[in-house]
mmCIF file of C-alpha atoms in Angstrom:
data_model
loop_
_atom_site.group_PDB
_atom_site.id
_atom_site.type_symbol
_atom_site.label_atom_id
_atom_site.label_comp_id
_atom_site.label_asym_id
_atom_site.label_seq_id
_atom_site.Cartn_x
_atom_site.Cartn_y
_atom_site.Cartn_z
ATOM 1 C CA MET A 2 -25.630 -23.819 44.924
ATOM 2 C CA ALA A 3 -23.248 -25.831 42.769
ATOM 3 C CA ARG A 4 -21.682 -24.240 39.699
ATOM 4 C CA ALA A 5 -22.740 -25.578 36.311
ATOM 5 C CA ARG A 6 -19.984 -27.424 34.491
ATOM 6 C CA ARG A 7 -18.896 -26.529 31.007
ATOM 7 C CA ASN A 8 -19.388 -28.926 28.191
ATOM 8 C CA LYS A 9 -16.147 -30.711 27.237
ATOM 9 C CA ALA A 10 -16.776 -29.950 23.550
ATOM 10 C CA TYR A 11 -16.562 -26.212 24.298
ATOM 11 C CA LYS A 12 -13.584 -24.779 22.412
ATOM 12 C CA LEU A 13 -11.814 -21.681 23.644
ATOM 13 C CA ALA A 14 -10.349 -21.016 20.208
ATOM 14 C CA GLN A 15 -13.768 -20.032 18.918
ATOM 15 C CA ILE A 16 -13.981 -17.185 21.411
ATOM 16 C CA TYR A 17 -11.002 -15.381 19.925
ATOM 17 C CA ASP A 18 -11.902 -15.900 16.278
ATOM 18 C CA ARG A 19 -12.920 -12.333 15.433
ATOM 19 C CA ARG A 20 -12.894 -12.655 11.677
ATOM 20 C CA SER A 21 -15.977 -11.360 9.972
ATOM 21 C CA ARG A 22 -18.153 -14.078 8.529
ATOM 22 C CA GLU A 23 -20.317 -11.702 6.517
ATOM 23 C CA VAL A 24 -18.956 -8.959 4.299
ATOM 24 C CA PRO A 25 -20.912 -6.383 2.279
ATOM 25 C CA PHE A 26 -21.954 -7.481 -1.197
ATOM 26 C CA ASN A 27 -19.488 -5.128 -2.915
ATOM 27 C CA ALA A 28 -16.511 -5.879 -0.672
ATOM 28 C CA GLU A 29 -13.241 -7.098 -2.127
ATOM 29 C CA VAL A 30 -11.096 -8.606 0.610
ATOM 30 C CA ALA A 31 -8.036 -10.804 0.895
ATOM 31 C CA GLU A 32 -6.526 -12.667 3.820
ATOM 32 C CA VAL A 33 -3.103 -11.438 4.841
ATOM 33 C CA GLU A 34 -0.685 -12.619 7.506
ATOM 34 C CA VAL A 35 0.412 -9.813 9.860
ATOM 35 C CA ASP A 36 2.368 -9.500 13.090
ATOM 36 C CA ASN A 37 0.251 -10.236 16.144
ATOM 37 C CA PRO A 38 -0.063 -6.986 18.135
ATOM 38 C CA LEU A 39 -0.987 -8.932 21.288
ATOM 39 C CA ALA A 40 1.778 -11.517 20.982
ATOM 40 C CA LEU A 41 3.959 -12.390 23.921
ATOM 41 C CA ASP A 42 6.737 -13.687 21.662
ATOM 42 C CA SER A 43 8.114 -11.612 18.822
ATOM 43 C CA GLY A 44 7.461 -12.931 15.339
ATOM 44 C CA GLU A 45 4.022 -14.400 15.998
ATOM 45 C CA LYS A 46 1.663 -13.982 13.062
ATOM 46 C CA ILE A 47 -2.114 -13.878 12.742
ATOM 47 C CA LEU A 48 -4.460 -13.862 9.770
ATOM 48 C CA ALA A 49 -6.291 -10.623 9.079
ATOM 49 C CA ILE A 50 -8.664 -9.524 6.355
ATOM 50 C CA ARG A 51 -7.606 -6.557 4.226
ATOM 51 C CA SER A 52 -9.826 -4.577 1.884
ATOM 52 C CA ILE A 53 -8.400 -4.434 -1.630
ATOM 53 C CA ARG A 54 -11.265 -2.619 -3.350
ATOM 54 C CA ASN A 55 -9.530 0.764 -3.705
ATOM 55 C CA ASP A 56 -5.977 -0.500 -3.362
ATOM 56 C CA PRO A 57 -4.376 -1.532 -6.680
ATOM 57 C CA LEU A 58 -1.077 -2.436 -5.015
ATOM 58 C CA GLY A 59 -2.811 -4.597 -2.409
ATOM 59 C CA ARG A 60 -4.845 -6.310 -5.133
ATOM 60 C CA LEU A 61 -1.729 -7.152 -7.149
ATOM 61 C CA HIS A 62 -0.037 -8.532 -4.036
ATOM 62 C CA ALA A 63 -3.096 -10.536 -2.952
ATOM 63 C CA HIS A 64 -3.361 -12.140 -6.400
ATOM 64 C CA HIS A 65 0.385 -12.981 -6.378
ATOM 65 C CA GLN A 66 1.109 -10.783 -9.414
ATOM 66 C CA ILE A 67 3.886 -8.957 -7.556
ATOM 67 C CA ASP A 68 6.241 -10.237 -4.871
ATOM 68 C CA GLU A 69 6.920 -8.984 -1.355
ATOM 69 C CA ALA A 70 9.844 -6.703 -2.324
ATOM 70 C CA GLN A 71 7.790 -4.975 -5.031
ATOM 71 C CA TYR A 72 4.875 -4.583 -2.624
ATOM 72 C CA ARG A 73 7.038 -3.089 0.120
ATOM 73 C CA GLY A 74 8.746 -0.767 -2.373
ATOM 74 C CA GLY A 75 5.339 0.510 -3.506
ATOM 75 C CA ARG A 76 4.195 1.011 0.083
ATOM 76 C CA ALA A 77 7.419 2.899 0.867
ATOM 77 C CA PHE A 78 6.736 5.200 -2.103
ATOM 78 C CA GLN A 79 3.186 5.795 -0.854
ATOM 79 C CA HIS A 80 4.498 6.550 2.637
ATOM 80 C CA ASP A 81 7.028 9.043 1.298
ATOM 81 C CA TRP A 82 4.357 10.709 -0.826
ATOM 82 C CA GLU A 83 2.091 11.096 2.207
ATOM 83 C CA GLN A 84 4.974 12.490 4.273
ATOM 84 C CA ALA A 85 5.956 15.012 1.622
ATOM 85 C CA GLU A 86 2.439 16.115 0.688
ATOM 86 C CA ARG A 87 1.449 19.502 2.002
ATOM 87 C CA GLY A 88 -2.128 19.824 0.878
ATOM 88 C CA PRO A 89 -5.122 21.407 2.585
ATOM 89 C CA GLN A 90 -4.917 21.091 6.323
ATOM 90 C CA ALA A 91 -7.566 21.239 9.015
ATOM 91 C CA VAL A 92 -7.942 24.305 11.186
ATOM 92 C CA ASP A 93 -6.030 23.986 14.432
ATOM 93 C CA THR A 94 -8.414 25.334 17.068
ATOM 94 C CA THR A 95 -5.736 25.268 19.767
ATOM 95 C CA ARG A 96 -3.699 27.980 18.049
ATOM 96 C CA GLU A 97 -4.423 31.635 18.640
ATOM 97 C CA TYR A 98 -6.564 33.332 15.984
ATOM 98 C CA VAL A 99 -4.797 36.253 14.322
ATOM 99 C CA ASP A 100 -6.834 38.107 11.659
ATOM 100 C CA GLY A 101 -7.312 34.998 9.551
ATOM 101 C CA THR A 102 -3.728 34.949 8.324
ATOM 102 C CA GLY A 103 -2.521 31.400 8.459
ATOM 103 C CA THR A 104 1.186 31.003 8.929
ATOM 104 C CA ARG A 105 2.824 28.158 7.141
ATOM 105 C CA GLU A 106 4.150 25.426 9.304
ATOM 106 C CA PRO A 107 7.851 24.792 8.865
ATOM 107 C CA VAL A 108 9.004 21.818 6.821
ATOM 108 C CA THR A 109 9.959 18.975 9.121
ATOM 109 C CA GLU A 110 13.050 16.833 8.683
ATOM 110 C CA SER A 111 10.963 13.776 7.797
ATOM 111 C CA GLN A 112 9.221 15.752 5.051
ATOM 112 C CA ARG A 113 12.543 16.940 3.692
ATOM 113 C CA GLN A 114 13.957 13.396 3.644
ATOM 114 C CA ALA A 115 10.792 12.104 1.945
ATOM 115 C CA VAL A 116 11.102 14.749 -0.786
ATOM 116 C CA LEU A 117 14.745 13.828 -1.341
ATOM 117 C CA ARG A 118 13.822 10.150 -1.686
ATOM 118 C CA LEU A 119 10.976 11.016 -4.080
ATOM 119 C CA ASN A 120 13.356 13.094 -6.210
ATOM 120 C CA ARG A 121 15.739 10.140 -6.394
ATOM 121 C CA VAL A 122 12.861 7.826 -7.340
ATOM 122 C CA GLU A 123 11.812 10.183 -10.135
ATOM 123 C CA ARG A 124 15.353 10.244 -11.508
ATOM 124 C CA GLU A 125 15.519 6.439 -11.383
ATOM 125 C CA LEU A 126 12.113 5.849 -12.994
ATOM 126 C CA GLY A 127 12.190 8.594 -15.590
ATOM 127 C CA THR A 128 9.309 10.899 -16.428
ATOM 128 C CA ASP A 129 6.989 8.268 -17.872
ATOM 129 C CA GLY A 130 7.688 5.713 -15.127
ATOM 130 C CA ALA A 131 7.215 8.302 -12.383
ATOM 131 C CA ALA A 132 3.892 9.377 -13.939
ATOM 132 C CA LEU A 133 2.735 5.750 -14.164
ATOM 133 C CA VAL A 134 3.701 5.012 -10.553
ATOM 134 C CA HIS A 135 1.978 8.212 -9.396
ATOM 135 C CA ASP A 136 -1.200 7.333 -11.291
ATOM 136 C CA VAL A 137 -1.409 3.858 -9.772
ATOM 137 C CA LEU A 138 -0.044 4.341 -6.244
ATOM 138 C CA VAL A 139 -1.276 7.855 -5.441
ATOM 139 C CA LEU A 140 -4.397 8.275 -7.575
ATOM 140 C CA GLY A 141 -5.373 4.583 -7.431
ATOM 141 C CA LEU A 142 -6.050 4.200 -11.153
ATOM 142 C CA THR A 143 -6.268 0.868 -12.941
ATOM 143 C CA MET A 144 -4.346 0.084 -16.127
ATOM 144 C CA ASP A 145 -7.547 0.539 -18.133
ATOM 145 C CA GLN A 146 -8.106 4.006 -16.624
ATOM 146 C CA ILE A 147 -4.489 4.951 -17.334
ATOM 147 C CA GLY A 148 -4.981 3.903 -20.952
ATOM 148 C CA GLN A 149 -8.122 6.022 -21.179
ATOM 149 C CA ARG A 150 -6.283 9.053 -19.784
ATOM 150 C CA ARG A 151 -3.581 8.584 -22.415
ATOM 151 C CA ALA A 152 -6.100 7.946 -25.222
ATOM 152 C CA VAL A 153 -5.021 4.341 -25.827
ATOM 153 C CA ARG A 154 -7.762 1.845 -25.113
ATOM 154 C CA THR A 155 -6.557 -1.516 -26.378
ATOM 155 C CA GLN A 156 -5.684 -4.604 -24.343
ATOM 156 C CA ARG A 157 -2.170 -4.482 -25.731
ATOM 157 C CA TRP A 158 -1.609 -1.084 -24.120
ATOM 158 C CA ASN A 159 -3.072 -2.310 -20.823
ATOM 159 C CA ASP A 160 -0.616 -5.221 -20.874
ATOM 160 C CA TYR A 161 2.231 -2.816 -21.632
ATOM 161 C CA PHE A 162 1.261 -0.544 -18.735
ATOM 162 C CA GLY A 163 1.089 -3.578 -16.424
ATOM 163 C CA ARG A 164 4.559 -4.791 -17.441
ATOM 164 C CA ARG A 165 5.988 -1.268 -17.192
ATOM 165 C CA PHE A 166 4.432 -0.798 -13.748
ATOM 166 C CA ARG A 167 6.010 -4.038 -12.490
ATOM 167 C CA GLU A 168 9.377 -2.846 -13.846
ATOM 168 C CA CYS A 169 8.893 0.395 -11.924
ATOM 169 C CA LEU A 170 8.060 -1.585 -8.778
ATOM 170 C CA ASP A 171 11.307 -3.520 -9.279
ATOM 171 C CA ARG A 172 13.168 -0.215 -9.414
ATOM 172 C CA LEU A 173 11.351 1.037 -6.294
ATOM 173 C CA ALA A 174 12.345 -2.140 -4.451
ATOM 174 C CA LEU A 175 15.966 -1.438 -5.411
ATOM 175 C CA VAL A 176 15.846 2.237 -4.428
ATOM 176 C CA TYR A 177 14.248 1.574 -1.050
ATOM 177 C CA GLY A 178 16.517 -1.398 -0.331
ATOM 178 C CA PHE A 179 13.974 -4.223 -0.340
ATOM 179 C CA ALA A 180 15.692 -6.095 -3.195
ATOM 180 C CA THR A 181 19.101 -6.451 -4.792
ATOM 181 C CA GLY A 182 19.977 -6.031 -8.447
ATOM 182 C CA ALA A 183 20.346 -9.788 -8.903
ATOM 183 C CA GLU A 184 16.770 -10.454 -7.718
ATOM 184 C CA CYS A 185 15.310 -7.902 -10.117
ATOM 185 C CA ALA A 186 17.370 -9.236 -13.050
ATOM 186 C CA TYR A 187 16.062 -12.742 -12.290
ATOM 187 C CA ARG A 188 12.432 -11.512 -12.428
ATOM 188 C CA ARG A 189 12.959 -9.843 -15.818
ATOM 189 C CA ARG A 190 13.734 -13.154 -17.556
#
């Protein structure tokens, strides 16, 4: 029996288009260009969809309110915070049970380095700047929520917190090495 021939109009590119066409009604997404994990050549990029609903930093970047250096500086801060955090941990069932006394795991070198970088960031940002960065990048608060926590609820304060947060992101980009002093001075004008 002869094999059926494919239609010439058949496009192979449509097979590999895995982007979602339908998103939930409350989804907030943005297209972002990322490195292709299946690429044969280094540097190939693909478009991916990223959720920005609970990600203030991602939302600012997707709406072009911050640049790439500020975004990467904020992500580096978040990474260091996650490395240094020693909160509640899951029970390790592979370890031997000994009368319910949990021994503390030793601090790893990566945790120690993350804490040192976070201490430097706090010195660079100051107390108020460090609190603002923590509220936005760790707790995920909006400028309006930050104003409510500080008992100031006007638009003028929200604008101030937004400008101050971008200044802090400039400083984070400097501390983590994603920008130079000249680039940050140019943005302040």
